């Protein structure tokens, strides 16, 4: 209704405060909504705390999409171990979802698990051979391993699929 995010957050704070302690499951959606609003304000760590409370109140009976959303918050908040745990949970719960696999590959690369990153990218490509992100991530991981021949092939494939940043990696690392 035109109110600022801060006002909406304050209203949700008041609504949550009305619930008795320990909080009942009915309060979980208030935490989730407040977490979404906190994320919109780039208050990622606070948003993750609300997402955690949502999961707790729902006995961790959450969907792969929930794990993915919390992963994005954790990644933006530089909470890399938690982000890795959540993207792993999402990809394990939905093993045929290429998005989760490519994100898993990227996160594994961020935490310097290069071999695991390459394997996750391969799994993604097996499901979605047109996924340029998977080829780019795999190529960059192969650069990290020193396998420039394979890296060039995968980065070139990413370029063919329209990934402009893959060309930048070729120019930067493989010229």
mmCIF file of C-alpha atoms in Angstrom:
data_model
loop_
_atom_site.group_PDB
_atom_site.id
_atom_site.type_symbol
_atom_site.label_atom_id
_atom_site.label_comp_id
_atom_site.label_asym_id
_atom_site.label_seq_id
_atom_site.Cartn_x
_atom_site.Cartn_y
_atom_site.Cartn_z
ATOM 1 C CA UNK A 1 0.000 0.000 0.000
ATOM 2 C CA UNK A 2 2.952 2.302 -0.609
ATOM 3 C CA UNK A 3 4.523 1.816 2.823
ATOM 4 C CA UNK A 4 8.267 1.506 2.995
ATOM 5 C CA UNK A 5 9.920 -1.830 3.605
ATOM 6 C CA UNK A 6 10.984 -0.667 7.049
ATOM 7 C CA UNK A 7 7.392 -0.003 8.062
ATOM 8 C CA UNK A 8 6.337 -3.426 6.783
ATOM 9 C CA UNK A 9 9.169 -5.034 8.735
ATOM 10 C CA UNK A 10 8.094 -3.183 11.881
ATOM 11 C CA UNK A 11 4.540 -4.435 11.425
ATOM 12 C CA UNK A 12 5.802 -7.991 11.044
ATOM 13 C CA UNK A 13 7.965 -7.531 14.160
ATOM 14 C CA UNK A 14 4.812 -6.556 16.065
ATOM 15 C CA UNK A 15 2.858 -9.504 14.681
ATOM 16 C CA UNK A 16 5.611 -11.956 15.617
ATOM 17 C CA UNK A 17 5.829 -10.465 19.120
ATOM 18 C CA UNK A 18 2.145 -11.287 19.661
ATOM 19 C CA UNK A 19 2.851 -15.028 19.412
ATOM 20 C CA UNK A 20 3.703 -16.813 22.668
ATOM 21 C CA UNK A 21 7.168 -18.233 23.303
ATOM 22 C CA UNK A 22 8.080 -20.806 22.157
ATOM 23 C CA UNK A 23 6.705 -19.687 18.837
ATOM 24 C CA UNK A 24 4.048 -21.918 17.260
ATOM 25 C CA UNK A 25 4.220 -23.180 13.680
ATOM 26 C CA UNK A 26 1.612 -20.567 12.734
ATOM 27 C CA UNK A 27 4.265 -17.862 13.197
ATOM 28 C CA UNK A 28 6.520 -19.358 10.533
ATOM 29 C CA UNK A 29 5.012 -17.493 7.591
ATOM 30 C CA UNK A 30 5.539 -14.179 9.377
ATOM 31 C CA UNK A 31 9.231 -15.013 9.738
ATOM 32 C CA UNK A 32 9.454 -15.986 6.097
ATOM 33 C CA UNK A 33 7.820 -12.778 4.903
ATOM 34 C CA UNK A 34 9.997 -10.660 7.185
ATOM 35 C CA UNK A 35 13.032 -12.507 5.845
ATOM 36 C CA UNK A 36 11.992 -11.673 2.293
ATOM 37 C CA UNK A 37 11.658 -7.999 3.182
ATOM 38 C CA UNK A 38 15.000 -7.965 4.993
ATOM 39 C CA UNK A 39 16.575 -9.497 1.896
ATOM 40 C CA UNK A 40 15.058 -6.742 -0.223
ATOM 41 C CA UNK A 41 16.914 -4.294 2.036
ATOM 42 C CA UNK A 42 20.119 -6.312 1.541
ATOM 43 C CA UNK A 43 20.127 -7.298 5.220
ATOM 44 C CA UNK A 44 21.075 -10.829 4.266
ATOM 45 C CA UNK A 45 22.266 -12.187 7.593
ATOM 46 C CA UNK A 46 19.108 -11.050 9.358
ATOM 47 C CA UNK A 47 17.054 -12.536 6.527
ATOM 48 C CA UNK A 48 18.875 -15.861 6.920
ATOM 49 C CA UNK A 49 18.031 -15.852 10.631
ATOM 50 C CA UNK A 50 14.338 -15.493 9.767
ATOM 51 C CA UNK A 51 14.567 -18.243 7.145
ATOM 52 C CA UNK A 52 16.223 -20.447 9.759
ATOM 53 C CA UNK A 53 13.372 -19.742 12.159
ATOM 54 C CA UNK A 54 10.854 -20.613 9.431
ATOM 55 C CA UNK A 55 12.598 -23.953 8.829
ATOM 56 C CA UNK A 56 12.798 -24.650 12.570
ATOM 57 C CA UNK A 57 9.104 -23.954 13.100
ATOM 58 C CA UNK A 58 8.294 -26.280 10.205
ATOM 59 C CA UNK A 59 10.514 -29.081 11.549
ATOM 60 C CA UNK A 60 12.851 -28.608 8.579
ATOM 61 C CA UNK A 61 10.100 -29.856 6.270
ATOM 62 C CA UNK A 62 10.960 -27.418 3.503
ATOM 63 C CA UNK A 63 11.158 -27.597 -0.271
ATOM 64 C CA UNK A 64 14.218 -27.544 -2.519
ATOM 65 C CA UNK A 65 13.102 -24.058 -3.604
ATOM 66 C CA UNK A 66 13.322 -22.926 0.046
ATOM 67 C CA UNK A 67 16.875 -24.255 0.312
ATOM 68 C CA UNK A 68 17.724 -22.452 -2.912
ATOM 69 C CA UNK A 69 16.268 -19.137 -1.696
ATOM 70 C CA UNK A 70 18.121 -19.390 1.612
ATOM 71 C CA UNK A 71 21.288 -20.338 -0.300
ATOM 72 C CA UNK A 72 21.045 -17.100 -2.299
ATOM 73 C CA UNK A 73 20.737 -15.082 0.902
ATOM 74 C CA UNK A 74 23.680 -16.897 2.486
ATOM 75 C CA UNK A 75 25.780 -16.431 -0.633
ATOM 76 C CA UNK A 76 25.018 -12.696 -0.711
ATOM 77 C CA UNK A 77 25.779 -12.512 3.017
ATOM 78 C CA UNK A 78 29.105 -14.308 2.434
ATOM 79 C CA UNK A 79 28.021 -17.209 4.634
ATOM 80 C CA UNK A 80 29.687 -19.671 2.299
ATOM 81 C CA UNK A 81 29.583 -22.873 4.349
ATOM 82 C CA UNK A 82 25.876 -22.459 5.044
ATOM 83 C CA UNK A 83 25.298 -21.577 1.396
ATOM 84 C CA UNK A 84 27.120 -24.718 0.305
ATOM 85 C CA UNK A 85 25.080 -26.828 2.726
ATOM 86 C CA UNK A 86 21.818 -25.396 1.394
ATOM 87 C CA UNK A 87 22.628 -25.717 -2.304
ATOM 88 C CA UNK A 88 23.741 -29.296 -1.626
ATOM 89 C CA UNK A 89 20.404 -29.950 0.120
ATOM 90 C CA UNK A 90 18.475 -28.407 -2.783
ATOM 91 C CA UNK A 91 20.374 -30.414 -5.410
ATOM 92 C CA UNK A 92 20.032 -33.638 -3.393
ATOM 93 C CA UNK A 93 16.286 -33.092 -2.999
ATOM 94 C CA UNK A 94 15.853 -32.232 -6.707
ATOM 95 C CA UNK A 95 18.740 -33.989 -8.495
ATOM 96 C CA UNK A 96 17.310 -33.351 -11.960
ATOM 97 C CA UNK A 97 17.148 -29.563 -11.576
ATOM 98 C CA UNK A 98 20.002 -28.032 -13.608
ATOM 99 C CA UNK A 99 19.781 -24.671 -11.813
ATOM 100 C CA UNK A 100 20.658 -26.248 -8.472
ATOM 101 C CA UNK A 101 23.530 -28.194 -10.005
ATOM 102 C CA UNK A 102 25.072 -25.189 -11.728
ATOM 103 C CA UNK A 103 24.762 -23.146 -8.538
ATOM 104 C CA UNK A 104 26.303 -26.041 -6.595
ATOM 105 C CA UNK A 105 29.168 -26.113 -9.079
ATOM 106 C CA UNK A 106 29.752 -22.402 -8.682
ATOM 107 C CA UNK A 107 29.621 -22.521 -4.897
ATOM 108 C CA UNK A 108 32.017 -25.468 -4.790
ATOM 109 C CA UNK A 109 34.414 -23.416 -6.877
ATOM 110 C CA UNK A 110 34.087 -20.449 -4.504
ATOM 111 C CA UNK A 111 35.101 -22.668 -1.566
ATOM 112 C CA UNK A 112 37.956 -24.113 -3.644
ATOM 113 C CA UNK A 113 36.573 -27.626 -4.074
ATOM 114 C CA UNK A 114 37.616 -27.664 -7.707
ATOM 115 C CA UNK A 115 37.187 -31.372 -8.511
ATOM 116 C CA UNK A 116 33.712 -31.416 -6.958
ATOM 117 C CA UNK A 117 32.843 -28.258 -8.892
ATOM 118 C CA UNK A 118 33.819 -29.896 -12.180
ATOM 119 C CA UNK A 119 31.747 -32.983 -11.354
ATOM 120 C CA UNK A 120 28.663 -30.896 -10.493
ATOM 121 C CA UNK A 121 29.067 -28.980 -13.777
ATOM 122 C CA UNK A 122 29.270 -32.298 -15.650
ATOM 123 C CA UNK A 123 26.060 -33.457 -13.986
ATOM 124 C CA UNK A 124 24.369 -30.213 -14.981
ATOM 125 C CA UNK A 125 25.537 -30.536 -18.583
ATOM 126 C CA UNK A 126 24.261 -34.119 -18.681
ATOM 127 C CA UNK A 127 20.801 -32.788 -17.771
ATOM 128 C CA UNK A 128 20.982 -29.572 -19.794
ATOM 129 C CA UNK A 129 23.578 -29.638 -22.585
ATOM 130 C CA UNK A 130 22.744 -26.027 -23.503
ATOM 131 C CA UNK A 131 23.608 -24.593 -20.062
ATOM 132 C CA UNK A 132 26.342 -22.074 -20.830
ATOM 133 C CA UNK A 133 26.915 -21.322 -17.137
ATOM 134 C CA UNK A 134 27.908 -24.934 -16.491
ATOM 135 C CA UNK A 135 30.432 -24.883 -19.327
ATOM 136 C CA UNK A 136 31.861 -21.560 -18.121
ATOM 137 C CA UNK A 137 32.179 -22.719 -14.511
ATOM 138 C CA UNK A 138 33.710 -26.019 -15.577
ATOM 139 C CA UNK A 139 36.160 -24.191 -17.835
ATOM 140 C CA UNK A 140 37.205 -21.826 -15.082
ATOM 141 C CA UNK A 141 37.611 -24.735 -12.645
ATOM 142 C CA UNK A 142 39.789 -26.497 -15.200
ATOM 143 C CA UNK A 143 41.943 -23.370 -15.466
ATOM 144 C CA UNK A 144 42.390 -23.583 -11.699
ATOM 145 C CA UNK A 145 43.563 -27.175 -12.103
ATOM 146 C CA UNK A 146 45.935 -26.238 -14.920
ATOM 147 C CA UNK A 147 44.028 -28.163 -17.612
ATOM 148 C CA UNK A 148 44.025 -25.383 -20.204
ATOM 149 C CA UNK A 149 43.088 -27.617 -23.145
ATOM 150 C CA UNK A 150 39.848 -28.819 -21.549
ATOM 151 C CA UNK A 151 39.233 -25.336 -20.151
ATOM 152 C CA UNK A 152 39.474 -23.801 -23.617
ATOM 153 C CA UNK A 153 37.009 -26.361 -25.036
ATOM 154 C CA UNK A 154 34.445 -25.745 -22.305
ATOM 155 C CA UNK A 155 34.810 -21.981 -22.346
ATOM 156 C CA UNK A 156 34.516 -21.976 -26.148
ATOM 157 C CA UNK A 157 31.319 -24.030 -25.858
ATOM 158 C CA UNK A 158 29.984 -21.465 -23.377
ATOM 159 C CA UNK A 159 30.807 -18.698 -25.860
ATOM 160 C CA UNK A 160 28.980 -20.596 -28.614
ATOM 161 C CA UNK A 161 25.965 -20.758 -26.314
ATOM 162 C CA UNK A 162 26.067 -16.977 -25.864
ATOM 163 C CA UNK A 163 28.041 -16.528 -22.641
ATOM 164 C CA UNK A 164 30.033 -13.309 -23.094
ATOM 165 C CA UNK A 165 31.903 -13.638 -19.802
ATOM 166 C CA UNK A 166 33.369 -16.947 -21.005
ATOM 167 C CA UNK A 167 35.140 -15.030 -23.788
ATOM 168 C CA UNK A 168 36.574 -12.690 -21.181
ATOM 169 C CA UNK A 169 37.967 -15.707 -19.297
ATOM 170 C CA UNK A 170 39.536 -17.031 -22.498
ATOM 171 C CA UNK A 171 41.122 -13.641 -23.147
ATOM 172 C CA UNK A 172 42.342 -13.296 -19.583
ATOM 173 C CA UNK A 173 43.679 -16.795 -18.890
ATOM 174 C CA UNK A 174 44.159 -18.645 -22.168
ATOM 175 C CA UNK A 175 45.758 -16.192 -24.613
#
